[in-house]
Coordinates of C-alpha atoms and ligand atoms in Angstrom, one line a residue:
X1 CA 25.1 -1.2 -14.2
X2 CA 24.1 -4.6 -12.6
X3 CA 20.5 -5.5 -13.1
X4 CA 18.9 -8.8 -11.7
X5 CA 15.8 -10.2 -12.5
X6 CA 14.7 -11.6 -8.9
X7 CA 15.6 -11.0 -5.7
X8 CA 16.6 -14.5 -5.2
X9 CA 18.4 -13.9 -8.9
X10 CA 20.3 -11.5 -7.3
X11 CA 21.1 -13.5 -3.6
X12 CA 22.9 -16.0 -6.3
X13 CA 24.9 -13.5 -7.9
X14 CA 26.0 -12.6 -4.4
X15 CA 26.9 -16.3 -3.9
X16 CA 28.7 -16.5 -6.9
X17 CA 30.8 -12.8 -6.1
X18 CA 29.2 -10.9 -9.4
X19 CA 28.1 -7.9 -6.9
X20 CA 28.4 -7.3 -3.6
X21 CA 26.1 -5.3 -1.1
X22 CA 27.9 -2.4 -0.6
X23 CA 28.3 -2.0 -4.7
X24 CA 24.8 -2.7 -4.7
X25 CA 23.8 0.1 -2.3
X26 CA 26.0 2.2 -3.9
X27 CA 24.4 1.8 -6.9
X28 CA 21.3 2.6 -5.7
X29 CA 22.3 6.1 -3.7
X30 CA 23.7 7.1 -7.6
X31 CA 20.8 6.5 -9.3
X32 CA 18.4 8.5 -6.2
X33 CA 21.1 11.2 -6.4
X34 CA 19.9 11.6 -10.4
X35 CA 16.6 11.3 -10.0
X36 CA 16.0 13.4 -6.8
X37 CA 13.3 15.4 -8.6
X38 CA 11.1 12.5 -8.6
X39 CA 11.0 13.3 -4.4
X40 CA 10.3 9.6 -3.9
X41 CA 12.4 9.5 -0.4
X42 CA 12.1 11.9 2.5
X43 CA 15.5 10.6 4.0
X44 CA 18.1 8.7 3.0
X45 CA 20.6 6.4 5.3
X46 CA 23.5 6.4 3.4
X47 CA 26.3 5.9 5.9
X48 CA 24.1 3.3 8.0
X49 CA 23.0 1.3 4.6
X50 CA 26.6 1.1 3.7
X51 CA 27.7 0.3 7.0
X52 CA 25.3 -2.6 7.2
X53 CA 26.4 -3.7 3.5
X54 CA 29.6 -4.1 3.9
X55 CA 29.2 -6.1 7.2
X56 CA 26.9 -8.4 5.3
X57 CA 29.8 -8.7 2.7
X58 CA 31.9 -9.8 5.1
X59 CA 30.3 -12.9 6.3
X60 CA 32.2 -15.8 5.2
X61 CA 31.3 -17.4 1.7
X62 CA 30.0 -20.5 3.6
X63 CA 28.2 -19.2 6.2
X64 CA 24.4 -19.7 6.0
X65 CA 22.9 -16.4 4.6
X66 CA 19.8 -14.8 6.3
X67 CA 16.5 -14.9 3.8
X68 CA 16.8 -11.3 2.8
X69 CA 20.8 -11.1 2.9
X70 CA 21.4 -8.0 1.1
X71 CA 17.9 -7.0 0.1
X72 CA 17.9 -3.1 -0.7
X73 CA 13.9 -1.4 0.9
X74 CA 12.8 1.1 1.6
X75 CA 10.2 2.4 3.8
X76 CA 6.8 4.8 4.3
X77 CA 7.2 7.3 6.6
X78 CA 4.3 5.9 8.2
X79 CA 6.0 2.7 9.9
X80 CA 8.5 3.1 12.6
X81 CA 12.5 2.2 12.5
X82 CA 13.4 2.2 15.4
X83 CA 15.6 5.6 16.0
X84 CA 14.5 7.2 13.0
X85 CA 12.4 10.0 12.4
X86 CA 9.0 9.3 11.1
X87 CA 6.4 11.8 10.4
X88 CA 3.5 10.7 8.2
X89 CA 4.6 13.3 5.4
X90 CA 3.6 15.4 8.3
X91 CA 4.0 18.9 9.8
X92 CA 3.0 17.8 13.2
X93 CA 4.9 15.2 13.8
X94 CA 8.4 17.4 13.0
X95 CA 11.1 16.4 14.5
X96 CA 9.4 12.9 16.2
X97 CA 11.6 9.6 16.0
X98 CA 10.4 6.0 16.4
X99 CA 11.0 4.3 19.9
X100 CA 10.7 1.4 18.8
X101 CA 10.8 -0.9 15.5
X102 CA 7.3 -2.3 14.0
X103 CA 7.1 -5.6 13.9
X104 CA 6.7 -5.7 10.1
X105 CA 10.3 -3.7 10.3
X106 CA 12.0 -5.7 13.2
X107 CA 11.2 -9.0 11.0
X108 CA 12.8 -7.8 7.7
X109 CA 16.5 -6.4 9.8
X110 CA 16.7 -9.9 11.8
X111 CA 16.6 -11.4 7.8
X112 CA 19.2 -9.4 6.7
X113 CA 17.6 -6.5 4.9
X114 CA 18.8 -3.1 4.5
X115 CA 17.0 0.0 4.7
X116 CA 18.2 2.7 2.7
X117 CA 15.6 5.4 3.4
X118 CA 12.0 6.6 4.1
X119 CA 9.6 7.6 1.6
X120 CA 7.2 10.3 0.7
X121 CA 3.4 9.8 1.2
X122 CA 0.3 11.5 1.7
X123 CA -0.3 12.9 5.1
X124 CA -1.5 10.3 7.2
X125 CA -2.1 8.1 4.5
X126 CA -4.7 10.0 3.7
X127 CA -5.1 10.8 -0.3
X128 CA -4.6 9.3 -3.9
X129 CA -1.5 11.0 -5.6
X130 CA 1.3 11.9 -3.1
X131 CA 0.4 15.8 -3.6
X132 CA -0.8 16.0 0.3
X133 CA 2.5 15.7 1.3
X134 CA 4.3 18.0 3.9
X135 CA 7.4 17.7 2.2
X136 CA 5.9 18.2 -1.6
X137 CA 4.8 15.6 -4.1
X138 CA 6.3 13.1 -5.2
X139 CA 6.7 12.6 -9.3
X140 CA 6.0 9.5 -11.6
X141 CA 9.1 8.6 -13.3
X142 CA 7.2 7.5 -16.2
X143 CA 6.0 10.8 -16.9
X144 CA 7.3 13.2 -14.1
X145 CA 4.2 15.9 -15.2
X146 CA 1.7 12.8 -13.4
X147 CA 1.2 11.7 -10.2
X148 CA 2.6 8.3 -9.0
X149 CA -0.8 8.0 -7.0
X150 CA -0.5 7.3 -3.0
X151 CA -0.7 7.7 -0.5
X152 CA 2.3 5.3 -0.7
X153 CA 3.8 7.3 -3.8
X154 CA 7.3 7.4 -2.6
X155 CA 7.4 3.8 -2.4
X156 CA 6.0 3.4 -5.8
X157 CA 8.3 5.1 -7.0
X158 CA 11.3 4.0 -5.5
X159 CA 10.6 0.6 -7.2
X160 CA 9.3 2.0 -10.5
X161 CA 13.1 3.9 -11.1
X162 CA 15.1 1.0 -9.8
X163 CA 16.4 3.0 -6.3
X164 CA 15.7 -0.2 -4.6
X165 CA 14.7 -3.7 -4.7
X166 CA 11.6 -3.4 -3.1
X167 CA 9.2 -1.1 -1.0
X168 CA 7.5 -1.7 2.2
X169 CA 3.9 0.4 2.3
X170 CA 0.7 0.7 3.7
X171 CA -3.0 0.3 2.6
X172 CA -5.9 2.0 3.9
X173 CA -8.0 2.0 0.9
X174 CA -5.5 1.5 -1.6
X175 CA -2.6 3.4 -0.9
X176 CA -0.5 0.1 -2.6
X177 CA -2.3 -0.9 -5.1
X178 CA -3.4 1.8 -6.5
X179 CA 0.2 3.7 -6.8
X180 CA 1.4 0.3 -7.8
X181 CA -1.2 0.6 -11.3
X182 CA -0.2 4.3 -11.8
X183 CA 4.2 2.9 -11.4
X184 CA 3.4 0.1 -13.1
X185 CA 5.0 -2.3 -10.4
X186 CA 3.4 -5.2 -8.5
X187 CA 1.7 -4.1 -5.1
X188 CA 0.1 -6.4 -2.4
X189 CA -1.6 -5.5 0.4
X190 CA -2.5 -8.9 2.4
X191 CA -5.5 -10.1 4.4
X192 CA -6.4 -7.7 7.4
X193 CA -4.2 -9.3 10.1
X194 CA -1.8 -11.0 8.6
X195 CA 1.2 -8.3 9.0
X196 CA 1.3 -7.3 12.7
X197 CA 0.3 -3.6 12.6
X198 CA 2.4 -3.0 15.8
X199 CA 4.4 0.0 14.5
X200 CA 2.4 1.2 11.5
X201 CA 1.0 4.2 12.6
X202 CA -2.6 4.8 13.2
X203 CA -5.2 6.4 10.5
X204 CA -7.6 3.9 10.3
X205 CA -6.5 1.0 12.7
X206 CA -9.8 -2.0 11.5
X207 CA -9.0 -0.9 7.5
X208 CA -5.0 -1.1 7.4
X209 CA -2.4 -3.3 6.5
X210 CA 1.3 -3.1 6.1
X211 CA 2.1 -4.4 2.4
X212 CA 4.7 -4.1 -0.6
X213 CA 5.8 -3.2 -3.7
X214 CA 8.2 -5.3 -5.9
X215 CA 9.1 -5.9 -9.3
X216 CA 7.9 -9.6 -9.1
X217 CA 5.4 -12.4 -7.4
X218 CA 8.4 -14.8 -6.1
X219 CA 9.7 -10.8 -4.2
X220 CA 6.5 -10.2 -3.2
X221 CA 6.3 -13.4 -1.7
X222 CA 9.4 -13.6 0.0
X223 CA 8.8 -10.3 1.9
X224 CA 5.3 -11.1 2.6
X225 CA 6.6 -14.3 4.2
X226 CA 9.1 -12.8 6.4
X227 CA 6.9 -9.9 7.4
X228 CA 3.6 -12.0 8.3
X229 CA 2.7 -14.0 11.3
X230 CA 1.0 -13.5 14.6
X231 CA 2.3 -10.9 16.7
X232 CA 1.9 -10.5 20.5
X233 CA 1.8 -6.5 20.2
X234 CA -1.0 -6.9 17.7
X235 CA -4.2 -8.6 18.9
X236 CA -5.5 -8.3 15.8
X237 CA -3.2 -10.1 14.0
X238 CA -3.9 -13.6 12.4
X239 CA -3.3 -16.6 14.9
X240 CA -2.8 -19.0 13.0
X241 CA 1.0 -19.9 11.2
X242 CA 0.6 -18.3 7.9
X243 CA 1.9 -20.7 5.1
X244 CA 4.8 -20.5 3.4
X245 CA 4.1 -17.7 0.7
X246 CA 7.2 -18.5 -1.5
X247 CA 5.8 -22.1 -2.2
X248 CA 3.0 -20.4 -4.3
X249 CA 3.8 -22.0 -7.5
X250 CA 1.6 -25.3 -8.2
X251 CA 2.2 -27.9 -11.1
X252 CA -1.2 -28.5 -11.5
X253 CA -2.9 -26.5 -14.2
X254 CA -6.8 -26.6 -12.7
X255 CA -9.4 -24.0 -14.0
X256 CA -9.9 -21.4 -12.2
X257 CA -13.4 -19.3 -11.6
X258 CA -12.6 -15.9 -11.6
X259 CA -15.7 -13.0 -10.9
X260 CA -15.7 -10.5 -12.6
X261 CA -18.4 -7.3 -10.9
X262 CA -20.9 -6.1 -13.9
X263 CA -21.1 -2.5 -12.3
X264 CA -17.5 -2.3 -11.7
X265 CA -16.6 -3.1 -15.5
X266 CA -19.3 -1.0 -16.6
X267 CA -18.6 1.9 -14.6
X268 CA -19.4 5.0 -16.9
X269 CA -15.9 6.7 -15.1
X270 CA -13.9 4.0 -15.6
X271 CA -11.8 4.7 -18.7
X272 CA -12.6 2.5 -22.2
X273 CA -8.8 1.2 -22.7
X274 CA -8.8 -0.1 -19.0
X275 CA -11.9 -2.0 -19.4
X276 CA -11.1 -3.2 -22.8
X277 CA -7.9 -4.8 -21.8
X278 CA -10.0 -6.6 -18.4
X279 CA -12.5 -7.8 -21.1
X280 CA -9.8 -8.9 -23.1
X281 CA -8.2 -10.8 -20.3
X282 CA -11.5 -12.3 -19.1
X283 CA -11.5 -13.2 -23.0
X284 CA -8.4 -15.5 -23.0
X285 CA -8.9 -16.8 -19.3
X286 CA -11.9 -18.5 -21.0
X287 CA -10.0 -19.2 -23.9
X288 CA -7.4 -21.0 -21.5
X289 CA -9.8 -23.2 -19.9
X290 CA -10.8 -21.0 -17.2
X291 CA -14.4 -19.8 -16.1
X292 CA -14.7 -16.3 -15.7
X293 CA -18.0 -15.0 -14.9
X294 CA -20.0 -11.1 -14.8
X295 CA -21.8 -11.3 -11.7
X296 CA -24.5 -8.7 -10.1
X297 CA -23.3 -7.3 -7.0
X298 CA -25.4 -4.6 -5.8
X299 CA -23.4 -2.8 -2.8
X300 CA -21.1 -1.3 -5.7
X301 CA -22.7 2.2 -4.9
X302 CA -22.3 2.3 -0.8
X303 CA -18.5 1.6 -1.3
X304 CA -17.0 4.8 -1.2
X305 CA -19.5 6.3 1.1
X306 CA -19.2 3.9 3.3
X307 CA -15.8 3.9 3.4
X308 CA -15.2 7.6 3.7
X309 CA -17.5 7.8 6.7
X310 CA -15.9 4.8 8.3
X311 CA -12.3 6.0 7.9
X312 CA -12.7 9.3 8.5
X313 CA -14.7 8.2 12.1
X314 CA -11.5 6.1 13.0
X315 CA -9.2 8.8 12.1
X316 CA -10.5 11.5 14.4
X317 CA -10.4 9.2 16.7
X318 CA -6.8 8.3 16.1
X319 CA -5.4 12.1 15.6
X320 CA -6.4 12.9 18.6
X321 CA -3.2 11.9 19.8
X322 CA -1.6 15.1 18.3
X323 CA -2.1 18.1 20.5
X324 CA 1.9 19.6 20.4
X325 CA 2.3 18.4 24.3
X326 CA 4.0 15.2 24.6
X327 CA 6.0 14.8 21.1
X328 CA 6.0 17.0 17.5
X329 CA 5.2 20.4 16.0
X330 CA 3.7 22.9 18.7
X331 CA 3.0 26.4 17.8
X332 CA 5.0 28.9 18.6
X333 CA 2.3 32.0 18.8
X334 CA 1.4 33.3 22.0
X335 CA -1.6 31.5 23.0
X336 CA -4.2 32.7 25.4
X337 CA -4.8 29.0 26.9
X338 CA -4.9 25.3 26.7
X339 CA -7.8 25.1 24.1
X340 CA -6.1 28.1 22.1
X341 CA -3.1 26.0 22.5
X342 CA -4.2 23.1 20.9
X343 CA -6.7 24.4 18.2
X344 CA -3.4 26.4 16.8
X345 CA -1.1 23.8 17.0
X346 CA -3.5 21.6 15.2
X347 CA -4.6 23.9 12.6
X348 CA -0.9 25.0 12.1
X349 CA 0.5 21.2 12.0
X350 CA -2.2 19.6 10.1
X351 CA -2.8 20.6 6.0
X352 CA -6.2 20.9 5.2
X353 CA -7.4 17.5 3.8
X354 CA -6.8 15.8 7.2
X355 CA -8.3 19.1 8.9
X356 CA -11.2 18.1 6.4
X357 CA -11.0 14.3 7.5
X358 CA -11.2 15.1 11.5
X359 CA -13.7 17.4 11.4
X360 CA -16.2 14.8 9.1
X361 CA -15.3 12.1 11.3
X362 CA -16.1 13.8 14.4
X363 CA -19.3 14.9 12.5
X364 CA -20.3 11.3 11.8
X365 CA -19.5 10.4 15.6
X366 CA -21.6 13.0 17.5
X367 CA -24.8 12.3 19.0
X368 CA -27.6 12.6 16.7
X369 CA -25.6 11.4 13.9
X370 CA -23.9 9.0 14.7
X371 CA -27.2 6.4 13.7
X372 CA -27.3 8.3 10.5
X373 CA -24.0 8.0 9.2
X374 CA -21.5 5.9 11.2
X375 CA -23.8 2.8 12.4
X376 CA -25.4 2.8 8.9
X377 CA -22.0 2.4 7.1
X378 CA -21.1 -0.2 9.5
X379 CA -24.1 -2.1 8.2
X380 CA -23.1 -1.9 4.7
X381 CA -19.5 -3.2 5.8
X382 CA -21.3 -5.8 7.5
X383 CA -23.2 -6.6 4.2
X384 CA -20.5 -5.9 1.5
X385 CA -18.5 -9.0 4.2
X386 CA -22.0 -11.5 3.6
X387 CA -21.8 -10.6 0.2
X388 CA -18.2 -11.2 -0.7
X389 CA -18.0 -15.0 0.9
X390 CA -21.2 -15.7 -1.0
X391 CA -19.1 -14.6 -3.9
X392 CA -16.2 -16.6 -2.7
X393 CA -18.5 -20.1 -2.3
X394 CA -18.4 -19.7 -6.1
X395 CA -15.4 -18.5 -7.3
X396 CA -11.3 -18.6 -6.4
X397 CA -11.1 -15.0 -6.8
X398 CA -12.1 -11.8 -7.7
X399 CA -10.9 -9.6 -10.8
X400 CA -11.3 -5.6 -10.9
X401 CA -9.9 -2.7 -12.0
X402 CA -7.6 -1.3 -10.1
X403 CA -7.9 2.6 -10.7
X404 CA -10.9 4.4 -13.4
X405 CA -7.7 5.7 -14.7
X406 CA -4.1 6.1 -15.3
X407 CA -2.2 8.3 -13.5
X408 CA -3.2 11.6 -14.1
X409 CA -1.5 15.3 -14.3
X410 CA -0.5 17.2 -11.1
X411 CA -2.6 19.4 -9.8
X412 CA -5.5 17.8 -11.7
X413 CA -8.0 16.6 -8.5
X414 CA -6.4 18.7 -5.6
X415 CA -9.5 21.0 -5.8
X416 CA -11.9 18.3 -5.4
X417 CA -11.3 15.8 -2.9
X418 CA -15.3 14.2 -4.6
X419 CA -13.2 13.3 -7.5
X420 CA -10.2 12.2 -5.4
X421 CA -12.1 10.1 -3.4
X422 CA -14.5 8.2 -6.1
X423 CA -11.0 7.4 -7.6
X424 CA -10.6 4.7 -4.6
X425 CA -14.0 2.9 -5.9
X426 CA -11.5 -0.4 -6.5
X427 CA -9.6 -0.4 -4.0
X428 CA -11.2 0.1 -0.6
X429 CA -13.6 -2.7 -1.4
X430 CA -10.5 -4.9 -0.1
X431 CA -9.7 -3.1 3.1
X432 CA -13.6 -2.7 3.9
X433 CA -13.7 -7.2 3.6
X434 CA -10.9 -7.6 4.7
X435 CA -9.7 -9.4 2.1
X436 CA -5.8 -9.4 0.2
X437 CA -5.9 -7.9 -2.9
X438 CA -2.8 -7.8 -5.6
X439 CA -2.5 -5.2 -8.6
X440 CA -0.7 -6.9 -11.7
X441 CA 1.3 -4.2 -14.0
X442 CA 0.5 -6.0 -17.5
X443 CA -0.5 -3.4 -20.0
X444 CA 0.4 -0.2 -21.0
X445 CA -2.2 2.8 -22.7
X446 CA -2.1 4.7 -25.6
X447 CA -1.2 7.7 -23.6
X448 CA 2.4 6.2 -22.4
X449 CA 1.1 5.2 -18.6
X450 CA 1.2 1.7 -17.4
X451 CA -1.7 -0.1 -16.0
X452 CA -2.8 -3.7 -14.9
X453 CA -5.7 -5.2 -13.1
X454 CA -6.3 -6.3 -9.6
X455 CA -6.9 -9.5 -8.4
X456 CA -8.4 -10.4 -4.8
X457 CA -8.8 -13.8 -3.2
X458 CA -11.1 -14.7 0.1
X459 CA -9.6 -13.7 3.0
X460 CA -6.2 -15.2 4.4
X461 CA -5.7 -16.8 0.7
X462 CA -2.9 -14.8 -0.4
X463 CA -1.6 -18.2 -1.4
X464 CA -4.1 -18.3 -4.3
X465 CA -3.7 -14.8 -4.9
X466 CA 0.1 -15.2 -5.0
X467 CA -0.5 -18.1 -7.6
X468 CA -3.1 -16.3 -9.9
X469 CA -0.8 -13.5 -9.8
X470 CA 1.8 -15.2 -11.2
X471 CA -0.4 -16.8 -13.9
X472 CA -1.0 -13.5 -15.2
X473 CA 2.1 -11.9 -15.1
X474 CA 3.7 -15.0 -16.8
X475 CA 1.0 -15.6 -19.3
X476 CA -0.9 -12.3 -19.9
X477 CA 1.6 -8.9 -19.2
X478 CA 1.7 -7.4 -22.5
Ligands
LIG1 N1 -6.9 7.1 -1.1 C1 -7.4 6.5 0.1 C2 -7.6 7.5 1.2 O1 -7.3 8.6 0.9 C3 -6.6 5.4 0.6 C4 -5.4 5.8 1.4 C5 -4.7 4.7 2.0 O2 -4.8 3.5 1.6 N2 -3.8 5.0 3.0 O3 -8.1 7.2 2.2

C-alpha cells in the first residue's frame, strides 16, 4: 500500500512516477469497499474518479501541474457538484441533483482535484453524531460501537480510515471540529466569509462555513487557499484577497499569548482527562516562553441558548423551501388539499429532530415572542462579538476544548437532544463570532478515543491560526 505523509509529499511522488492517480484512486475505492460498515459515503463516483485520474496521468511529465493535481476528496452531501445528487442525509430531498457547482467545489475541480464521493451527515446539518442520518449512521473507525460525531461524520471519517486525502465539510456549530476531535484528524472551519457559501446549502445561512478535514496543517492550508476568496454569488463573502494560507510557517519564534476561558476549563461536564491534558499544554506553552492566561468571561452560560434559538430561527426560515412541489420527496397519500399536501409531505420527508428544529424556530419568530427569545439572543451574539475582540486586543488566540468528551457509544444521546445540544458548548462559540477556529488531534484517552484541543484566532486570522496549529501539532501531539 502507498502511504504519503503530505499532500504535497504525495504531488512529488507523482512527479517522480512512484504512484500514479488512477492507482491512487484505486486504492482508495479498496479500502471503502472493506470498510463499508463504517457508512462514511452516501455515494461513490468510481467510474468518473477514475476517468478523471487517468486523464490527469496523462498530462505530459513537464507540463505545469494544477495545485491539487491528483488530490483524492471527498464531499458532504450538503454542498452541491454540479449533476450530482445531493440530499442533506435527507428524505425530502430524494432524488434532487445539484444544478450547479458551489463555488467552494467549482474552485477545487479547476485545481485538479478529484472527487470520489459524497458523505454521510446529519440531516441538514443539524446534530452531533451522524445518527440523524436518512441513510443511517455513520461509524468511528476507531471504535465502530462510537459515534464519529457530526454532523459532518462521513467526512470525518473518510479521513480518519485513509479512503481519501482529505474532506470538504461544513460548520454550523461545529459540525468540523467537533467530528474532527472524536476522528482524531485536523478540522478547520475559517472565518465567516471567507469560503463563498454559494452552493452550500442553507440551515443556518449568518452561522455557516464551508471547511475541511485533513491529516495535516500544510493540507489544510492548501485547500483552504484554493477554496477561499471573494465570490460574486456570495455577498457575504470576504472582499478582501485572502493571503496566501500555505505561507503560514514563520522563522521567527515570538511568544505567543494564548486565553484560556476559566468556566470553559472548569466546566463540571467537561471530562477530567480532557482538561488535564489542556492544563498540561497551557503548562508547557509557559514553559516554552509563551503567556497563556485563565481569563473571566462571563457570556459562557448564554452560548448554547443563544445559539439554539438563533439557528433554529434561521432554519425555519430556510426549510421552508421544502414543500414536495418544485423538486424532492412528495407524498404519495391521497391528500385532501394543498395544506394537507404539504403538512404530509413535510412530516413524511423530514425525521423528527429537524421537525423539532422548525417548529422551535418558528416558535421563537412569532409575534409575542419574538422579543423574548429571538431579539434577546441576538443581543447576546452582539455581546459574546464585544467581548471576544476585547479578548483579542490581548491575546493572539484563543484555546478551548473542543468537545466535554470523547466520542461516545451509539444510541447514547438520541433520546435527549438537552444533552446533544450542551455537547456543542465549544464549538458554536466560533460560528456565533464569527471567528475561524481549528481542532488539533494531539492526545489520546485512557479509554482508546483520540482527542485534541481547539484553537481560535480573531476573525480573518486563519494565518495565525494556521501557524499556532502547526506549533502544536509539531511540538505538542502526543
Ligand atoms: N451540532 C450542532 C447542531 O446540531 C452543529 C451542527 C453543524 O455545525 N452543522 O446544530
Amino acid at each position: 500500500m502507498y502511504t504519503f505523509s503530505t499532500i504535497s509529499a504525495y504531488q512529488q511522488d507523482l512527479c517522480n512516477q512512484v504512484v500514479t492517480c488512477e492507482a491512487m484512486v484505486r486504492q482508495y475505492l479498496q479500502k471503502i469497499a472493506a470498510t463499508a460498515g463504517l457508512n462514511a459515503f452516501i455515494e461513490l463516483y468510481e467510474a468518473e474518479a477514475l476517468a478523471r485520474a487517468r486523464a490527469l496521468d496523462a498530462q505530459a511529465p513537464g507540463e505545469p501541474k494544477k495545485r491539487l493535481h491528483g488530490v483524492i476528496i471527498s464531499i458532504k452531501d450538503t454542498i452541491c457538484h454540479k449533476d450530482h445528487p445531493v440530499t442533506c442525509g435527507s428524505k425530502i430531498l430524494t432524488g434532487f441533483t445539484s444544478l450547479y457547482n458551489a463555488t467552494a467545489i467549482q474552485r477545487l475541480l479547476d485545481e485538479d482535484a478529484i472527487v470520489i464521493g459524497r458523505c454521510n451527515c446529519d440531516e441538514f446539518g443539524m446534530g452531533s453524531s451522524t445518527e440523524n442520518s436518512f441513510y443511517g449512521p455513520t461509524r468511528n473507525a476507531a471504535d465502530t460501537n462510537r459515534v464519529p460525531g457530526g454532523s459532518s461524520g462521513g467526512s470525518a471519517v473518510s479521513v480518519q480510515a485513509g479512503l481519501c486525502m482529505a474532506a470538504i465539510g461544513g460548520d454550523t456549530g461545529g459540525s468540523i471540529r467537533q467530528p474532527a476531535d472524536f476522528c482524531g484528524v485536523v478540522g478547520l472551519k475559517p472565518s465567516y466569509g471567507r469560503v463563498s457559501r454559494y452552493g452550500l446549502i442553507a440551515y443556518a445561512c449568518s452561522f455557516e462555513q464551508i471547511g475541511v478535514f485533513t491529516n495535516t496543517i500544510p493540507d489544510a492550508a492548501l485547500l483552504l487557499e484554493v477554496m477561499s476568496g471573494p465570490d460574486d454569488y456570495d455577498s457575504t463573502a470576504l472582499q478582501e484577497t485572502p493571503p496566501a494560507f500555505t505561507g503560514y510557517a514563520t522563522t521567527t519564534t515570538k511568544p505567543y499569548r494564548f486565553a484560556c476561558f476559566k468556566d470553559a476549563i472548569r466546566n463540571p461536564a467537561l471530562d477530567p482527562e480532557i482538561q488535564q491534558a489542556i492544563l498540561d499544554t497551557a503548562d508547557r506553552l509557559r514553559a516554552d516562553g509563551h503567556v497563556v492566561e485563565m481569563i473571566d468571561f462571563p457570556l459562557m452560560a448564554y452560548i448554547v441558548p443563544a445559539y439554539y434559538v438563533l439557528i433554529t430561527a434561521e432554519a425555519s426560515s430556510n426549510l421552508s423551501r421544502y414543500d414536495g412541489v418544485r423538486f424532492g420527496y412528495r407524498t404519495p397519500a391521497a391528500v385532501k388539499d394543498l395544506t394537507d399536501f404539504y403538512k404530509q409531505t413535510r412530516s413524511e420527508g423530514f425525521s423528527k429532530e429537524v421537525q423539532r428544529r422548525i417548529m422551535l424556530g418558528t416558535f421563537v419568530l412569532s409575534a409575542g415572542y419574538y422579543e423574548a427569545y429571538y431579539a434577546r439572543a441576538q443581543q447576546v451574539r452582539r455581546m459574546l462579538v464585544d467581548q471576544v475582540a476585547t479578548v483579542f486586543g490581548g491575546f493572539d488566540a484563543i484555546l478551548m476544548p473542543v468537545s466535554p468528551t470523547t466520542a461516545f457509544p451509539l444510541g447514547e444521546k438520541t433520546s435527549d437532544p438537552i444533552a446533544m445540544y450542551l455537547a456543542d458548548i465549544y464549538t458554536v462559540f466560533a460560528n456565533l463570532t464569527g471567528i475561524p477556529g481549528i481542532a488539533l488531534p494531539l492526545f489520546r484517552h485512557s479509554n482508546g478515543m483520540p482527542f485534541g484541543l481547539q484553537l481560535m484566532t480573531k476573525a480573518a486570522d486563519e494565518l495565525t491560526l494556521l501557524r499556532l496549529g502547526d506549533l502544536l501539532m509539531q511540538q505538542y501531539r502526543q
